[in-house]
CSV table of C-alpha atoms and ligand atoms in Angstrom, one decimal:
chain,number,residue,atom,x,y,z
B,505,UNK,CA,6.8,18.7,-13.9
B,506,UNK,CA,4.2,16.3,-12.5
B,507,UNK,CA,4.1,12.7,-14.0
B,508,UNK,CA,1.6,11.6,-16.5
B,509,UNK,CA,0.1,8.2,-16.2
B,510,UNK,CA,1.9,6.6,-19.2
B,511,UNK,CA,5.3,7.9,-18.1
B,512,UNK,CA,4.9,6.2,-14.7
B,513,UNK,CA,3.7,2.9,-16.2
B,514,UNK,CA,6.6,2.9,-18.6
B,515,UNK,CA,9.2,3.7,-15.9
B,516,UNK,CA,7.7,1.0,-13.7
B,517,UNK,CA,8.1,-1.6,-16.5
B,518,UNK,CA,11.5,-0.3,-17.8
B,519,UNK,CA,13.1,-0.2,-14.4
B,520,UNK,CA,11.6,-3.3,-12.9
B,521,UNK,CA,9.1,-2.0,-10.4
B,522,UNK,CA,6.1,-3.7,-11.8
B,523,UNK,CA,5.5,-6.3,-14.5
B,524,UNK,CA,2.2,-7.7,-15.9
B,525,UNK,CA,1.5,-11.0,-14.3
B,526,UNK,CA,2.0,-14.0,-16.7
B,527,UNK,CA,3.5,-11.6,-19.3
B,528,UNK,CA,5.1,-14.4,-21.3
B,529,UNK,CA,1.6,-15.8,-21.9
B,530,UNK,CA,0.2,-12.5,-23.0
B,531,UNK,CA,-0.5,-11.2,-19.5
B,532,UNK,CA,-3.3,-11.8,-17.0
B,533,UNK,CA,-5.5,-8.7,-16.8
B,534,UNK,CA,-5.6,-6.9,-13.5
B,535,UNK,CA,-2.8,-8.9,-11.8
B,536,UNK,CA,0.7,-7.6,-11.4
B,537,UNK,CA,4.1,-8.9,-10.3
B,538,UNK,CA,6.5,-6.6,-8.4
B,539,UNK,CA,10.0,-6.7,-9.7
B,540,UNK,CA,13.3,-6.2,-7.8
B,541,UNK,CA,12.7,-2.5,-7.2
B,542,UNK,CA,9.0,-2.7,-6.8
B,543,UNK,CA,9.2,-5.3,-4.1
B,544,UNK,CA,11.6,-3.2,-2.1
B,545,UNK,CA,9.4,-0.1,-2.5
B,546,UNK,CA,6.3,-2.0,-1.5
B,547,UNK,CA,8.0,-3.6,1.5
B,548,UNK,CA,9.2,-0.2,2.6
B,549,UNK,CA,5.7,1.2,2.4
B,550,UNK,CA,4.4,-1.7,4.5
B,551,UNK,CA,7.3,-1.5,6.9
B,552,UNK,CA,6.7,2.3,7.5
B,553,UNK,CA,3.0,1.6,8.0
B,554,UNK,CA,3.8,-1.2,10.5
B,555,UNK,CA,6.3,1.0,12.3
B,556,UNK,CA,3.9,3.9,12.8
B,557,UNK,CA,0.8,1.8,13.5
B,558,UNK,CA,2.2,-1.1,15.6
B,559,UNK,CA,5.9,-0.7,16.6
B,560,UNK,CA,5.7,2.9,17.8
B,561,UNK,CA,2.4,2.5,19.7
B,562,UNK,CA,1.6,0.6,22.9
B,563,UNK,CA,-2.1,0.4,22.1
B,564,UNK,CA,-1.9,-1.5,18.8
B,565,UNK,CA,-0.8,-5.1,18.2
B,566,UNK,CA,-0.3,-7.1,15.0
B,567,UNK,CA,-2.0,-10.1,13.5
B,568,UNK,CA,-1.6,-12.3,10.4
B,569,UNK,CA,-4.8,-14.2,9.8
B,570,UNK,CA,-5.5,-16.7,7.0
B,571,UNK,CA,-6.7,-15.7,3.6
B,572,UNK,CA,-9.2,-18.7,3.7
B,573,UNK,CA,-11.7,-18.5,6.5
B,574,UNK,CA,-14.9,-20.4,7.3
B,575,UNK,CA,-17.6,-19.3,4.7
B,576,UNK,CA,-19.7,-18.4,7.8
B,577,UNK,CA,-17.4,-15.4,8.4
B,578,UNK,CA,-18.5,-13.9,5.1
B,579,UNK,CA,-22.2,-14.6,5.8
B,580,UNK,CA,-21.9,-12.9,9.2
B,581,UNK,CA,-20.0,-9.9,7.8
B,582,UNK,CA,-22.6,-9.3,5.2
B,583,UNK,CA,-20.3,-9.9,2.3
B,584,UNK,CA,-22.2,-12.9,0.9
B,585,UNK,CA,-25.4,-10.8,0.8
B,586,UNK,CA,-24.2,-7.4,0.0
B,587,UNK,CA,-20.6,-7.2,-1.2
B,588,UNK,CA,-21.6,-6.5,-4.8
B,589,UNK,CA,-21.6,-3.9,-7.6
B,590,UNK,CA,-24.4,-3.3,-10.1
B,591,UNK,CA,-23.4,-4.8,-13.4
B,592,UNK,CA,-24.8,-4.0,-16.9
B,593,UNK,CA,-23.9,-5.6,-20.2
B,594,UNK,CA,-23.9,-3.7,-23.5
B,595,UNK,CA,-26.4,-5.4,-25.9
B,596,UNK,CA,-24.2,-4.4,-28.9
B,597,UNK,CA,-20.7,-5.3,-27.9
B,598,UNK,CA,-21.3,-7.4,-24.7
B,599,UNK,CA,-18.8,-5.3,-22.7
B,600,UNK,CA,-19.6,-5.3,-19.0
B,601,UNK,CA,-19.6,-2.2,-16.9
B,602,UNK,CA,-20.4,-1.0,-13.4
B,603,UNK,CA,-23.5,1.1,-13.8
B,604,UNK,CA,-22.5,3.5,-11.0
B,605,UNK,CA,-19.2,4.2,-12.7
B,606,UNK,CA,-20.7,5.1,-16.2
B,607,UNK,CA,-20.1,8.7,-17.1
B,608,UNK,CA,-23.3,8.6,-19.4
B,609,UNK,CA,-25.7,5.9,-18.2
B,610,UNK,CA,-27.1,5.6,-21.7
B,611,UNK,CA,-23.9,5.2,-23.6
B,612,UNK,CA,-21.5,2.3,-23.7
B,613,UNK,CA,-17.9,3.5,-23.1
B,614,UNK,CA,-16.5,0.6,-25.1
B,615,UNK,CA,-18.5,0.8,-28.4
B,616,UNK,CA,-20.1,4.2,-28.0
B,617,UNK,CA,-23.7,3.0,-28.8
B,618,UNK,CA,-26.6,4.4,-26.8
B,619,UNK,CA,-29.5,2.9,-24.9
B,620,UNK,CA,-28.4,-0.7,-25.3
B,621,UNK,CA,-27.7,-1.9,-21.7
B,622,UNK,CA,-29.3,-5.0,-20.0
B,623,UNK,CA,-31.0,-4.4,-16.6
B,624,UNK,CA,-28.5,-3.9,-13.8
B,625,UNK,CA,-27.7,-7.2,-11.9
B,626,UNK,CA,-25.9,-7.3,-8.5
B,627,UNK,CA,-22.6,-9.0,-9.1
B,628,UNK,CA,-20.8,-10.4,-5.9
B,629,UNK,CA,-17.2,-9.4,-5.9
B,630,UNK,CA,-15.8,-12.3,-3.9
B,631,UNK,CA,-13.7,-15.0,-5.5
B,632,UNK,CA,-15.1,-18.4,-4.8
B,633,UNK,CA,-13.2,-21.7,-4.8
B,634,UNK,CA,-13.4,-25.1,-3.2
B,635,UNK,CA,-11.6,-26.6,-0.2
B,636,UNK,CA,-10.4,-30.2,-0.8
B,637,UNK,CA,-10.9,-32.4,-3.8
B,638,UNK,CA,-14.7,-32.2,-4.1
B,639,UNK,CA,-16.2,-29.3,-6.0
B,640,UNK,CA,-19.5,-29.0,-4.2
B,641,UNK,CA,-21.3,-26.1,-2.6
B,642,UNK,CA,-20.6,-27.7,0.8
B,643,UNK,CA,-16.9,-27.2,0.2
B,644,UNK,CA,-17.1,-23.6,-1.1
B,645,UNK,CA,-14.8,-21.1,0.4
B,646,UNK,CA,-13.9,-17.5,-0.5
B,647,UNK,CA,-10.7,-15.7,-0.9
B,648,UNK,CA,-10.9,-12.8,1.6
B,649,UNK,CA,-12.1,-9.5,0.1
B,650,UNK,CA,-10.7,-7.6,3.1
B,651,UNK,CA,-8.2,-8.4,5.9
B,652,UNK,CA,-10.5,-6.8,8.5
B,653,UNK,CA,-12.7,-9.9,9.2
B,654,UNK,CA,-9.7,-12.0,10.4
B,655,UNK,CA,-9.2,-9.3,13.0
B,656,UNK,CA,-12.8,-9.3,14.2
B,657,UNK,CA,-12.9,-13.1,14.5
B,658,UNK,CA,-9.7,-13.0,16.6
B,659,UNK,CA,-10.8,-10.1,18.7
B,660,UNK,CA,-11.2,-12.2,21.9
B,661,UNK,CA,-8.1,-14.3,21.2
B,662,UNK,CA,-5.9,-11.2,20.9
B,663,UNK,CA,-7.5,-9.3,23.8
B,664,UNK,CA,-7.0,-12.3,26.1
B,665,UNK,CA,-3.5,-13.4,25.1
B,666,UNK,CA,-2.0,-9.9,24.7
B,667,UNK,CA,-4.0,-8.7,27.8
B,668,UNK,CA,-5.3,-5.6,25.9
B,669,UNK,CA,-7.6,-3.1,27.5
B,670,UNK,CA,-9.9,-0.7,25.7
B,671,UNK,CA,-9.1,1.3,23.7
B,672,UNK,CA,-6.8,-0.9,21.6
B,673,UNK,CA,-6.2,-1.8,18.0
B,674,UNK,CA,-5.3,-4.8,15.9
B,675,UNK,CA,-3.3,-4.3,12.7
B,676,UNK,CA,-2.8,-6.5,9.7
B,677,UNK,CA,-1.1,-6.4,6.4
B,678,UNK,CA,-1.9,-8.9,3.7
B,679,UNK,CA,-3.5,-9.9,0.4
B,680,UNK,CA,-7.1,-9.4,-0.5
B,681,UNK,CA,-9.0,-10.4,-3.6
B,682,UNK,CA,-12.0,-8.8,-5.3
B,683,UNK,CA,-13.4,-9.9,-8.7
B,684,UNK,CA,-13.7,-6.2,-9.7
B,685,UNK,CA,-16.0,-5.6,-12.7
B,686,UNK,CA,-13.8,-2.7,-14.0
B,687,UNK,CA,-10.2,-3.2,-12.8
B,688,UNK,CA,-7.8,-0.6,-14.3
B,689,UNK,CA,-5.4,2.3,-14.0
B,690,UNK,CA,-2.4,-0.1,-13.7
B,691,UNK,CA,-2.0,-1.3,-10.1
B,692,UNK,CA,-4.6,1.2,-8.8
B,693,UNK,CA,-7.6,-1.3,-9.0
B,694,UNK,CA,-6.6,-4.9,-9.4
B,695,UNK,CA,-8.3,-8.2,-8.6
B,696,UNK,CA,-5.5,-9.3,-6.3
B,697,UNK,CA,-4.0,-6.6,-4.0
B,698,UNK,CA,-2.6,-5.9,-0.6
B,699,UNK,CA,-4.2,-4.0,2.2
B,700,UNK,CA,-2.9,-2.4,5.5
B,701,UNK,CA,-5.8,-2.4,7.9
B,702,UNK,CA,-6.2,-1.6,11.6
B,703,UNK,CA,-9.3,-2.0,13.7
B,704,UNK,CA,-9.4,0.2,16.8
B,705,UNK,CA,-11.8,-1.1,19.5
B,706,UNK,CA,-13.1,1.7,21.7
B,707,UNK,CA,-15.8,2.7,24.2
B,708,UNK,CA,-19.0,3.5,22.2
B,709,UNK,CA,-19.2,7.0,23.5
B,710,UNK,CA,-15.6,7.7,22.5
B,711,UNK,CA,-16.2,6.6,18.9
B,712,UNK,CA,-16.7,10.0,17.3
B,713,UNK,CA,-13.6,11.5,18.9
B,714,UNK,CA,-11.5,8.4,18.1
B,715,UNK,CA,-12.7,8.6,14.5
B,716,UNK,CA,-11.5,12.2,14.2
B,717,UNK,CA,-8.1,11.3,15.8
B,718,UNK,CA,-7.5,8.5,13.3
B,719,UNK,CA,-8.3,10.8,10.4
B,720,UNK,CA,-5.6,13.2,11.6
B,721,UNK,CA,-3.1,10.4,12.4
B,722,UNK,CA,-3.5,8.8,9.0
B,723,UNK,CA,-3.2,12.1,7.1
B,724,UNK,CA,0.0,12.9,9.1
B,725,UNK,CA,1.5,9.5,8.0
B,726,UNK,CA,1.4,10.5,4.3
B,727,UNK,CA,2.7,13.9,5.1
B,728,UNK,CA,5.6,12.6,7.1
B,729,UNK,CA,6.6,10.3,4.3
B,730,UNK,CA,6.8,13.4,2.0
B,731,UNK,CA,3.6,13.0,0.0
B,732,UNK,CA,2.6,16.4,-1.6
B,733,UNK,CA,-0.1,17.6,0.8
B,734,UNK,CA,-1.7,19.7,-1.9
B,735,UNK,CA,-2.5,16.4,-3.7
B,736,UNK,CA,-4.2,14.9,-0.6
B,737,UNK,CA,-7.7,15.6,0.6
B,738,UNK,CA,-10.1,14.0,3.0
B,739,UNK,CA,-13.5,13.4,1.6
B,740,UNK,CA,-16.6,12.4,3.7
B,741,UNK,CA,-18.9,9.7,2.3
B,742,UNK,CA,-22.5,10.7,1.7
B,743,UNK,CA,-25.4,8.5,3.0
B,744,UNK,CA,-25.7,6.6,-0.3
B,745,UNK,CA,-21.9,6.0,-0.5
B,746,UNK,CA,-21.6,4.3,2.9
B,747,UNK,CA,-20.6,0.7,3.0
B,748,UNK,CA,-23.1,-1.7,4.6
B,749,UNK,CA,-21.2,-1.8,7.9
B,750,UNK,CA,-20.4,1.9,8.3
B,751,UNK,CA,-22.1,4.7,10.4
B,752,UNK,CA,-19.6,7.2,9.1
B,753,UNK,CA,-16.7,7.2,6.6
B,754,UNK,CA,-14.0,9.4,5.2
B,755,UNK,CA,-11.7,8.7,2.3
B,756,UNK,CA,-8.2,10.0,2.2
B,757,UNK,CA,-7.9,10.8,-1.5
B,758,UNK,CA,-4.9,11.5,-3.8
B,759,UNK,CA,-4.9,13.5,-7.0
B,760,UNK,CA,-3.9,10.8,-9.4
B,761,UNK,CA,-3.1,11.7,-13.1
B,762,UNK,CA,-6.8,10.9,-13.9
B,763,UNK,CA,-8.2,12.9,-10.9
B,764,UNK,CA,-9.0,12.5,-7.2
B,765,UNK,CA,-9.3,8.9,-6.1
B,766,UNK,CA,-9.3,6.9,-2.9
B,767,UNK,CA,-6.1,5.9,-1.1
B,768,UNK,CA,-7.6,4.9,2.2
B,769,UNK,CA,-10.9,4.6,4.0
B,770,UNK,CA,-11.5,5.5,7.6
B,771,UNK,CA,-14.7,4.0,8.9
B,772,UNK,CA,-16.8,4.0,12.0
B,773,UNK,CA,-18.0,0.4,11.9
B,774,UNK,CA,-19.8,0.8,15.2
B,775,UNK,CA,-20.4,-2.6,16.9
B,776,UNK,CA,-21.7,-4.1,13.6
B,777,UNK,CA,-19.0,-6.7,13.0
B,778,UNK,CA,-18.5,-8.0,16.6
B,779,UNK,CA,-22.3,-8.3,17.0
B,780,UNK,CA,-22.7,-10.0,13.7
B,781,UNK,CA,-20.0,-12.6,14.6
B,782,UNK,CA,-21.6,-13.1,18.1
B,783,UNK,CA,-24.9,-13.8,16.5
B,784,UNK,CA,-23.6,-16.2,13.8
B,785,UNK,CA,-21.0,-18.0,15.9
B,786,UNK,CA,-22.8,-18.1,19.3
B,787,UNK,CA,-19.5,-17.0,20.9
B,788,UNK,CA,-19.4,-14.2,23.5
B,789,UNK,CA,-17.4,-11.3,22.0
B,790,UNK,CA,-18.4,-8.7,24.6
B,791,UNK,CA,-15.8,-6.8,26.6
B,792,UNK,CA,-15.8,-6.7,30.4
B,793,UNK,CA,-15.0,-3.2,31.7
B,794,UNK,CA,-13.6,-3.4,35.3
B,795,UNK,CA,-14.1,0.2,36.0
B,796,UNK,CA,-17.8,0.3,35.3
B,797,UNK,CA,-18.3,-3.4,36.2
B,798,UNK,CA,-20.3,-3.8,32.9
B,799,UNK,CA,-20.2,-5.9,29.7
B,800,UNK,CA,-20.7,-4.4,26.3
B,801,UNK,CA,-19.7,-4.7,22.6
B,802,UNK,CA,-17.0,-2.2,21.7
B,803,UNK,CA,-17.2,0.1,18.8
B,804,UNK,CA,-14.7,0.0,16.0
B,805,UNK,CA,-12.9,2.7,14.1
B,806,UNK,CA,-11.2,1.2,11.0
B,807,UNK,CA,-8.3,2.6,9.0
B,808,UNK,CA,-8.2,0.7,5.7
B,809,UNK,CA,-5.4,1.5,3.3
B,810,UNK,CA,-4.2,-0.3,0.1
B,811,UNK,CA,-0.5,-1.2,0.2
B,812,UNK,CA,-0.2,-1.7,-3.5
B,813,UNK,CA,-2.3,1.4,-4.3
B,814,UNK,CA,-0.4,3.6,-1.8
B,815,UNK,CA,2.9,2.4,-3.3
B,816,UNK,CA,1.7,3.5,-6.7
B,817,UNK,CA,0.7,6.9,-5.3
B,818,UNK,CA,4.2,7.4,-3.7
B,819,UNK,CA,5.8,6.5,-7.0
B,820,UNK,CA,3.6,9.0,-8.9
B,821,UNK,CA,4.2,11.7,-6.3
B,822,UNK,CA,8.0,11.2,-6.3
B,823,UNK,CA,8.4,11.4,-10.1
B,824,UNK,CA,10.1,14.7,-11.0
B,825,UNK,CA,11.6,15.9,-14.3
B,826,UNK,CA,14.0,18.8,-13.9
B,827,UNK,CA,16.6,20.7,-15.8
B,828,UNK,CA,20.2,20.7,-14.6
B,829,UNK,CA,22.8,22.7,-16.5
B,830,UNK,CA,20.6,22.7,-19.7
B,831,UNK,CA,20.0,18.9,-19.5
B,832,UNK,CA,16.9,17.3,-18.3
B,833,UNK,CA,17.0,14.6,-15.6
B,834,UNK,CA,14.3,12.3,-14.2
B,835,UNK,CA,14.5,11.9,-10.4
B,836,UNK,CA,12.3,9.9,-8.1
B,837,UNK,CA,12.3,12.2,-5.0
B,838,UNK,CA,11.2,9.3,-2.7
B,839,UNK,CA,11.6,9.8,1.0
B,840,UNK,CA,14.8,7.8,1.8
B,841,UNK,CA,12.8,5.5,4.1
B,842,UNK,CA,10.8,4.4,1.0
B,843,UNK,CA,13.6,4.3,-1.6
B,844,UNK,CA,14.2,0.8,-2.9
B,845,UNK,CA,17.9,1.2,-3.0
B,846,UNK,CA,19.5,3.4,-0.3
B,847,UNK,CA,23.0,3.6,-1.5
B,848,UNK,CA,24.7,2.9,-4.9
B,849,UNK,CA,28.4,2.2,-4.8
B,850,UNK,CA,30.1,3.0,-8.1
B,851,UNK,CA,33.7,2.5,-9.1
B,852,UNK,CA,34.9,5.3,-11.4
B,853,UNK,CA,36.3,2.6,-13.8
B,854,UNK,CA,36.3,-1.2,-14.1
B,855,UNK,CA,40.0,-1.4,-13.0
B,856,UNK,CA,40.2,-4.5,-10.7
B,857,UNK,CA,41.6,-2.6,-7.7
B,858,UNK,CA,38.8,0.0,-7.9
B,859,UNK,CA,36.2,-2.8,-8.2
B,860,UNK,CA,37.8,-4.6,-5.3
B,861,UNK,CA,37.5,-1.5,-3.0
B,862,UNK,CA,34.0,-0.9,-4.3
B,863,UNK,CA,32.9,-4.4,-3.3
B,864,UNK,CA,34.5,-4.0,0.1
B,865,UNK,CA,32.7,-0.7,0.8
B,866,UNK,CA,29.4,-2.3,-0.5
B,867,UNK,CA,29.8,-5.3,1.7
B,868,UNK,CA,30.1,-3.2,4.8
B,869,UNK,CA,27.0,-1.1,4.0
B,870,UNK,CA,24.9,-4.2,3.1
B,871,UNK,CA,24.6,-5.0,6.7
B,872,UNK,CA,22.4,-1.9,7.2
B,873,UNK,CA,20.8,-1.1,3.8
B,874,UNK,CA,19.8,-2.2,0.4
B,875,UNK,CA,22.8,-1.5,-1.7
B,876,UNK,CA,23.5,-1.6,-5.5
B,877,UNK,CA,26.8,-1.9,-7.1
B,878,UNK,CA,27.0,-0.7,-10.7
B,879,UNK,CA,30.1,-0.9,-12.8
B,880,UNK,CA,28.8,-0.3,-16.3
B,881,UNK,CA,28.7,2.9,-18.5
B,882,UNK,CA,29.9,6.4,-17.7
B,883,UNK,CA,29.6,7.7,-14.2
B,884,UNK,CA,27.2,10.4,-15.4
B,885,UNK,CA,24.8,7.8,-16.9
B,886,UNK,CA,25.1,5.7,-13.7
B,887,UNK,CA,24.1,8.7,-11.6
B,888,UNK,CA,21.1,9.3,-13.8
B,889,UNK,CA,20.1,5.7,-13.6
B,890,UNK,CA,20.2,5.9,-9.8
B,891,UNK,CA,18.3,9.2,-9.8
B,892,UNK,CA,15.6,7.6,-11.9
B,893,UNK,CA,15.0,4.8,-9.3
B,894,UNK,CA,15.2,7.2,-6.4
B,895,UNK,CA,18.5,6.2,-4.8
B,896,UNK,CA,19.3,8.9,-2.1
B,897,UNK,CA,23.1,8.5,-2.2
B,898,UNK,CA,25.7,7.4,-4.7
B,899,UNK,CA,29.2,6.6,-3.3
B,900,UNK,CA,31.9,6.8,-5.9
B,901,UNK,CA,35.3,5.0,-5.5
B,902,UNK,CA,37.9,6.8,-7.6
B,903,UNK,CA,41.7,6.5,-8.1
B,904,UNK,CA,42.4,8.8,-5.2
B,905,UNK,CA,40.4,6.5,-3.0
B,906,UNK,CA,43.1,3.9,-3.2
B,907,UNK,CA,45.6,6.3,-1.7
B,908,UNK,CA,43.5,8.5,0.7
B,909,UNK,CA,40.9,6.0,1.7
B,910,UNK,CA,38.1,8.4,0.9
B,911,UNK,CA,35.1,8.3,-1.3
B,912,UNK,CA,32.8,10.9,-2.9
B,913,UNK,CA,29.2,10.8,-1.7
B,914,UNK,CA,26.6,12.4,-4.0
B,915,UNK,CA,23.2,13.6,-2.7
B,916,UNK,CA,20.3,12.7,-5.1
B,917,UNK,CA,18.3,15.9,-4.6
B,918,UNK,CA,21.0,18.6,-4.3
B,919,UNK,CA,23.6,16.7,-6.3
B,920,UNK,CA,26.1,18.1,-3.8
B,921,UNK,CA,29.2,16.0,-3.2
B,922,UNK,CA,31.1,15.3,0.0
B,923,UNK,CA,34.4,13.7,0.4
B,924,UNK,CA,34.2,11.2,3.2
B,925,UNK,CA,36.7,8.8,4.8
B,926,UNK,CA,35.7,5.2,4.1
B,927,UNK,CA,35.9,4.4,7.9
B,928,UNK,CA,33.5,7.3,8.5
B,929,UNK,CA,31.1,6.4,5.7
B,930,UNK,CA,28.7,4.3,7.7
B,931,UNK,CA,28.2,6.8,10.5
B,932,UNK,CA,27.9,9.6,7.8
B,933,UNK,CA,25.1,7.6,6.1
B,934,UNK,CA,23.4,6.6,9.4
B,935,UNK,CA,22.8,10.3,10.1
B,936,UNK,CA,21.3,10.9,6.6
B,937,UNK,CA,19.2,7.7,6.3
B,938,UNK,CA,16.5,7.6,9.0
B,939,UNK,CA,14.9,4.2,9.7
O,1215,LIG,N1,-12.1,-3.2,5.4
O,1215,LIG,C1,-12.6,-2.1,4.7
O,1215,LIG,C2,-12.2,-2.1,3.3
O,1215,LIG,O1,-11.7,-3.0,2.8
O,1215,LIG,P1,-12.2,-0.5,1.2
O,1215,LIG,O2,-12.4,1.0,1.1
O,1215,LIG,O3,-13.1,-1.4,0.4
O,1215,LIG,O4,-12.4,-0.9,2.8
O,1215,LIG,C3,-9.7,-0.3,1.6
O,1215,LIG,O5,-10.7,-0.9,0.9
O,1215,LIG,C4,-8.5,0.1,0.7
O,1215,LIG,O6,-8.1,-1.1,0.0
O,1215,LIG,C5,-8.9,1.1,-0.4
O,1215,LIG,O7,-8.9,2.4,0.1
O,1215,LIG,C6,-7.8,0.8,-1.4
O,1215,LIG,O8,-6.6,1.5,-1.1
O,1215,LIG,C7,-7.6,-0.7,-1.3
O,1215,LIG,N2,-8.3,-1.4,-2.3
O,1215,LIG,C8,-9.6,-1.8,-2.3
O,1215,LIG,N3,-9.9,-2.4,-3.5
O,1215,LIG,C9,-8.8,-2.4,-4.2
O,1215,LIG,C10,-8.5,-3.0,-5.5
O,1215,LIG,N4,-9.4,-3.6,-6.2
O,1215,LIG,N5,-7.2,-2.8,-5.9
O,1215,LIG,C11,-6.2,-2.2,-5.2
O,1215,LIG,N6,-6.5,-1.7,-4.0
O,1215,LIG,C12,-7.8,-1.8,-3.5
């Protein structure tokens, strides 16, 4: 049975995936903290993205640029002038809404009254703060609304130092901030979030082909990590949906419990950003092509995914309720590469010699994987708890283990059990747990 929204939110809170930020103070709307399991899942999603986008490729390198940049960056990129949403306010209840997201443009979704909105005003989504002790306009800086601009401003630094030749990409994972008018749907749209972005610099006449290749590559990533492909679709932007920098754009969308919504944007940014930074900074960001003996500004194909949003989608996608021997069980069928805990080691009882062997087994496995030891409650309940957080394998240490030096390994999905010698356990698990 597919997950409904409230079930996933409740599981996330109950099991320690995600907590409301500042919960003890009543919570800060649209900011979230990732708990012990959530931080592992989020890290694994980012790690898998980095692995496929950087480590496994010889044409993409990484970067970690600052969140705070010169305000000139955001003038050049067009964010100061045009990174805004149209905002209206209800004259009856004062609730604020994005006019382009209203189901009925004449009806306030908060109070239900009709025809009572103020004229739409463009509301800039960037968070503004001040650098240093003086709160003046001269010291104003912005929290970055996308990681992409740090890549463009470092284009020449990276090209020169890493000796990259076209076509090549620069990838970055990090926090971005947007003062969204209507945050919501749990961690789907928040004001602080994490992105996984890659800017691929190419010859202008190869841009269309490169664009198509990246759409295929990025779709394959979700598929490879086990996301249900019937819940994925690629949706082209119409002219009026295009961002100010894009000549073409596709969204990879997932069918969330509330309907289809964006997971990742793939954009043909042309030479817009490099040219804009050349004009504003006065620096030469052209590329010298030895073969044609010419200089030009490369085109850019961007793949822009949300790390926090994608993590949420994997969680929803993995949630399964099934019946086993007349009893229902909840199991997160996460790909083992994403599972927060890879192996749980469980002594059959709390007897000291069983616990001692359990700890010894766990210690040996910890060198390779995230391990959990659980000694409380019946073994059946402990299995169910591990199923619910997506642990691919449970290793049970029982009384026979003390004599035969073997343990029982239970598979999360099939629930099949294998008896394995403790000294063979690591190599058994290495085969089953891909990196
Ligand atoms: N550099 C291009 C860019 O930022 P975008 O489509 O605005 O493009 C890329 O953002 C991705 O970042 C989105 O597809 C989404 O996954 C994520 N994202 C954007 N705004 C978000 C928000 N408020 N909360 C969570 N994730 C967000």
